[in-house]
Amino acid sequence: MLDILRAEIDQCDSILAEALGRRFLAAARIATYKKECGMAVYQPEREAAVLNKLAANLKNQAYGAEIQELYQHIFQLSRRVQSRQVFSCNIVLIGFMGSGKTTLGRHLAKISGFTFYDVDRLIEQQTGQSIPNIFSMHGEKYFRAREREVIERLSTVEQAIISCGGGVVIDDANVTCLKQRGKLIWLKAEPATLLERLRHQHDRPLLKDKSLADIKSLLQKRLRLYAAAADYEITTDGKSVSAIGDDILGLPFV
Ligand code: S3P
């Protein structure tokens, strides 16, 4: 009995593998078309239409919920297949604290299917401490050394969206490392916008008072570093996350 059921599963697997291969190939061919027409990889309406059609076909299916869940992964992988073809490099987000790197990084990972890496979160995982604790217990120099290690570790990742801490550009070695496989995008924002976004946050040891004057003075010191490191600049003031994401994916990556 077990052998018969396993043979049934083996047969399903070979049908699935063949069908999925065809599906990803079709997705890759669509990517060529999207690239030529300047169309975005992520088309939420199309994904919704596919799910609706599927739901109708799955009406009498005992495992409809599982199949629908599987489709979320298939969509994610199809977006990655297409993004890989549309832009061949990692996307690295740089910019001052509060410029939206983490929020945007997560959004870009969702719409591109690429893997998301947040440098500050990786430092916290590696040290087992929060960023404010690292600063208060060991100081900035120690933090920068951990940041350097994480960036070095990320030098080999591909198909990645990387959100960096605001001070990553202080060390030239970080910039060189990130540029090996990525394009650096500077998310720009006016000091007043940064203050507004940071107002209710308490995890920025370098901006304890969060005054406009503090932001302006630190930003002033770093502007030329961001400008020198950036491959592209995107202004974020007054724009929604999805509009900024579309601006980024519309950049001429090679
Ligand atoms: C820093 C920015 C922070 C974090 C640390 C130092 C900086 O990251 O890395 O507090 O030097 O600008 P965010 O830019 O994500 O806030």
Coordinates of C-alpha atoms and ligand atoms in Angstrom, one line a residue:
M1 CA 0.0 0.0 0.0
L2 CA 2.8 2.4 1.1
D3 CA 4.6 1.7 -2.2
I4 CA 1.5 2.5 -4.3
L5 CA 0.9 5.8 -2.5
R6 CA 4.6 6.7 -2.8
A7 CA 4.5 6.0 -6.5
E8 CA 1.4 8.3 -6.7
I9 CA 3.4 11.0 -5.0
D10 CA 6.4 10.5 -7.3
Q11 CA 4.2 10.8 -10.3
C12 CA 2.6 14.0 -8.9
D13 CA 6.1 15.4 -8.3
S14 CA 7.3 14.8 -11.8
I15 CA 4.1 16.5 -13.2
L16 CA 4.6 19.4 -10.8
A17 CA 8.3 19.8 -11.5
E18 CA 7.6 19.8 -15.3
A19 CA 4.7 22.3 -14.9
L20 CA 6.6 24.6 -12.5
G21 CA 9.6 24.6 -14.9
R22 CA 7.3 25.7 -17.7
R23 CA 5.7 28.3 -15.5
F24 CA 9.0 29.9 -14.5
L25 CA 10.2 29.8 -18.0
A26 CA 7.0 31.7 -19.1
A27 CA 7.6 34.1 -16.3
A28 CA 11.2 34.7 -17.4
R29 CA 10.0 35.4 -21.0
I30 CA 7.4 37.8 -19.7
A31 CA 10.2 39.6 -17.9
T32 CA 11.9 40.3 -21.2
Y33 CA 8.6 41.9 -22.4
K34 CA 8.2 43.9 -19.2
K35 CA 11.8 45.2 -19.4
E36 CA 11.2 46.3 -23.0
C37 CA 8.0 48.0 -22.1
G38 CA 9.2 49.5 -18.8
M39 CA 6.5 47.5 -17.0
A40 CA 7.0 46.8 -13.3
V41 CA 7.9 43.2 -12.3
Y42 CA 5.2 43.3 -9.5
Q43 CA 1.7 43.4 -11.0
P44 CA -0.7 43.0 -8.0
E45 CA -3.8 43.0 -10.2
R46 CA -2.4 40.1 -12.2
E47 CA -1.6 38.1 -9.1
A48 CA -5.1 38.8 -7.8
A49 CA -6.6 37.6 -11.0
V50 CA -4.6 34.4 -10.9
L51 CA -5.7 33.8 -7.3
N52 CA -9.4 34.4 -8.2
K53 CA -9.2 31.9 -11.1
L54 CA -7.5 29.4 -8.9
A55 CA -10.1 29.9 -6.1
A56 CA -12.9 29.1 -8.6
N57 CA -11.1 25.9 -9.7
L58 CA -10.4 24.9 -6.1
K59 CA -14.1 25.1 -4.9
N60 CA -14.4 21.4 -4.3
Q61 CA -10.8 20.8 -3.4
A62 CA -10.1 19.5 0.1
Y63 CA -6.6 21.2 0.1
G64 CA -7.6 24.5 -1.4
A65 CA -6.1 26.6 1.4
E66 CA -2.8 24.8 1.1
I67 CA -2.7 25.3 -2.6
Q68 CA -3.5 29.0 -2.2
E69 CA -0.7 29.3 0.3
L70 CA 1.7 27.5 -2.0
Y71 CA 0.8 30.1 -4.7
Q72 CA 2.1 32.9 -2.5
H73 CA 5.5 31.2 -2.6
I74 CA 5.2 30.6 -6.4
F75 CA 4.4 34.4 -6.9
Q76 CA 7.4 35.3 -4.8
L77 CA 9.7 33.0 -6.8
S78 CA 8.3 34.2 -10.1
R79 CA 9.0 37.8 -9.1
R80 CA 12.6 36.8 -8.2
V81 CA 13.0 35.0 -11.6
Q82 CA 11.8 38.2 -13.3
S83 CA 13.7 40.7 -11.2
R84 CA 16.9 38.7 -11.8
Q85 CA 16.4 39.3 -15.5
V86 CA 15.4 42.9 -15.2
F87 CA 18.2 44.0 -12.8
S88 CA 21.2 41.9 -12.3
C89 CA 22.6 43.5 -9.1
N90 CA 21.8 43.9 -5.5
I91 CA 20.0 47.0 -4.4
V92 CA 21.6 48.8 -1.5
L93 CA 19.8 51.5 0.4
I94 CA 21.8 54.2 2.1
G95 CA 20.8 57.5 3.7
F96 CA 20.4 59.3 7.0
M97 CA 18.5 57.8 9.9
G98 CA 14.7 58.2 9.2
S99 CA 15.1 58.2 5.5
G100 CA 13.0 55.1 5.2
K101 CA 15.7 52.5 4.3
T102 CA 14.2 49.6 6.3
T103 CA 10.6 50.2 5.3
L104 CA 11.5 50.6 1.7
G105 CA 13.9 47.6 1.8
R106 CA 11.1 45.4 3.0
H107 CA 8.7 46.7 0.3
L108 CA 11.3 46.3 -2.4
A109 CA 12.0 42.7 -1.3
K110 CA 8.3 42.0 -1.5
I111 CA 7.8 43.4 -5.0
S112 CA 11.1 42.0 -6.4
G113 CA 11.2 38.6 -4.7
F114 CA 14.8 39.3 -3.6
T115 CA 16.0 38.5 -0.1
F116 CA 16.0 41.3 2.4
Y117 CA 19.0 42.0 4.7
D118 CA 18.9 44.8 7.3
V119 CA 22.4 45.5 8.5
D120 CA 21.4 46.8 11.9
R121 CA 19.2 43.8 12.6
L122 CA 22.1 41.5 11.6
I123 CA 24.4 43.4 14.0
E124 CA 21.8 42.8 16.7
Q125 CA 21.6 39.1 15.9
Q126 CA 25.4 38.7 15.8
T127 CA 26.0 40.5 19.1
G128 CA 22.8 39.5 20.9
Q129 CA 22.3 43.1 21.9
S130 CA 20.1 46.0 20.7
I131 CA 21.8 48.9 18.9
P132 CA 21.3 51.3 21.8
N133 CA 22.9 48.8 24.2
I134 CA 25.8 48.2 21.9
F135 CA 26.5 52.0 21.9
S136 CA 26.0 52.5 25.6
M137 CA 28.0 49.4 26.7
H138 CA 30.8 49.3 24.1
G139 CA 30.8 52.7 22.3
E140 CA 30.6 53.7 18.7
K141 CA 34.0 52.3 17.6
Y142 CA 32.9 48.8 18.7
F143 CA 29.6 49.2 16.8
R144 CA 31.4 50.3 13.6
A145 CA 33.6 47.3 13.8
R146 CA 30.6 45.0 14.0
E147 CA 28.9 46.9 11.2
R148 CA 32.1 46.4 9.1
E149 CA 32.0 42.6 9.8
V150 CA 28.3 42.4 8.7
I151 CA 28.9 44.3 5.5
E152 CA 31.9 42.0 4.7
R153 CA 29.7 39.0 5.3
L154 CA 27.1 40.4 2.9
S155 CA 29.7 40.9 0.1
T156 CA 28.9 37.6 -1.4
V157 CA 25.0 37.7 -1.3
E158 CA 23.1 38.0 -4.6
Q159 CA 19.5 38.9 -5.5
A160 CA 19.4 40.9 -2.4
I161 CA 17.9 44.1 -1.1
I162 CA 20.3 45.5 1.6
S163 CA 19.2 48.3 4.1
C164 CA 22.3 49.9 5.7
G165 CA 22.6 51.9 8.9
G166 CA 22.9 55.7 8.3
G167 CA 26.6 55.7 9.2
V168 CA 27.7 52.9 6.8
V169 CA 29.3 55.4 4.4
I170 CA 31.8 56.7 7.1
D171 CA 34.0 53.7 6.2
D172 CA 35.2 53.6 2.6
A173 CA 35.8 49.9 2.9
N174 CA 32.0 49.4 3.4
V175 CA 31.2 51.3 0.3
T176 CA 33.7 49.4 -1.8
C177 CA 32.4 46.1 -0.5
L178 CA 28.7 47.0 -1.1
K179 CA 29.5 48.2 -4.6
Q180 CA 31.0 44.9 -5.6
R181 CA 27.6 43.4 -6.3
G182 CA 25.2 46.3 -5.7
K183 CA 24.0 49.7 -6.8
L184 CA 23.8 52.2 -3.9
I185 CA 20.7 54.2 -3.7
W186 CA 20.7 57.3 -1.5
L187 CA 17.3 58.0 0.0
K188 CA 17.3 61.7 0.5
A189 CA 15.0 63.6 2.8
E190 CA 14.8 67.1 4.3
P191 CA 15.8 67.5 7.9
A192 CA 12.2 68.4 8.9
T193 CA 11.0 65.2 7.2
L194 CA 13.6 63.1 9.1
L195 CA 12.6 64.7 12.4
E196 CA 9.0 63.9 11.8
R197 CA 9.8 60.3 11.0
L198 CA 12.1 59.9 14.0
R199 CA 9.9 61.8 16.5
H200 CA 8.4 58.7 18.1
Q201 CA 11.5 56.4 17.9
H202 CA 13.9 55.8 20.7
D203 CA 16.5 53.5 19.2
R204 CA 19.0 56.1 17.7
P205 CA 21.8 56.6 20.1
L206 CA 23.5 59.2 17.9
L207 CA 20.3 61.4 18.0
K208 CA 19.2 61.2 21.6
D209 CA 17.6 64.7 21.7
K210 CA 16.2 64.5 18.2
S211 CA 16.3 68.3 17.6
L212 CA 16.3 69.7 14.1
A213 CA 19.6 71.3 14.9
D214 CA 21.2 67.9 15.7
I215 CA 19.9 66.4 12.6
K216 CA 21.1 69.2 10.4
S217 CA 24.5 69.2 11.9
L218 CA 25.1 65.4 11.6
L219 CA 23.5 65.4 8.1
Q220 CA 25.8 68.3 7.0
K221 CA 28.8 66.2 8.0
R222 CA 27.6 63.2 6.0
L223 CA 26.2 64.8 2.9
R224 CA 29.3 64.6 0.9
L225 CA 29.9 60.9 1.9
Y226 CA 26.4 59.9 0.8
A227 CA 26.8 61.8 -2.5
A228 CA 30.2 60.2 -3.2
A229 CA 29.0 56.7 -2.4
A230 CA 25.6 56.8 -4.2
D231 CA 25.0 55.5 -7.7
Y232 CA 21.6 57.0 -7.7
E233 CA 19.7 59.5 -5.5
I234 CA 16.0 59.4 -4.8
T235 CA 14.1 62.2 -3.0
T236 CA 11.6 60.8 -0.6
D237 CA 9.9 63.8 0.9
G238 CA 6.1 63.6 0.6
K239 CA 6.2 60.4 -1.4
S240 CA 4.5 57.1 -0.5
V241 CA 6.6 53.9 0.0
S242 CA 5.1 52.4 -3.1
A243 CA 5.9 55.5 -5.2
I244 CA 9.5 55.4 -4.0
G245 CA 9.7 51.7 -4.7
D246 CA 8.4 52.2 -8.2
D247 CA 11.0 55.0 -8.7
I248 CA 13.8 52.7 -7.6
L249 CA 12.7 49.8 -9.8
G250 CA 12.5 52.2 -12.7
L251 CA 16.2 53.1 -12.5
P252 CA 18.4 51.8 -15.3
F253 CA 20.1 48.9 -13.5
V254 CA 22.5 46.8 -15.5
Ligands
S3P1 C1 23.5 55.2 12.7 C2 22.3 54.8 12.1 C3 21.4 53.7 12.6 C4 22.3 52.7 13.4 C5 23.1 53.4 14.4 C6 24.1 54.4 13.8 C7 24.2 56.3 12.1 O1 20.7 53.1 11.6 O2 23.1 52.0 12.4 O3 22.3 53.9 15.3 O4 25.4 56.4 12.4 O5 23.6 57.1 11.3 P1 19.4 53.8 10.8 O6 20.0 54.7 9.8 O7 18.7 52.6 10.2 O8 18.6 54.5 11.8

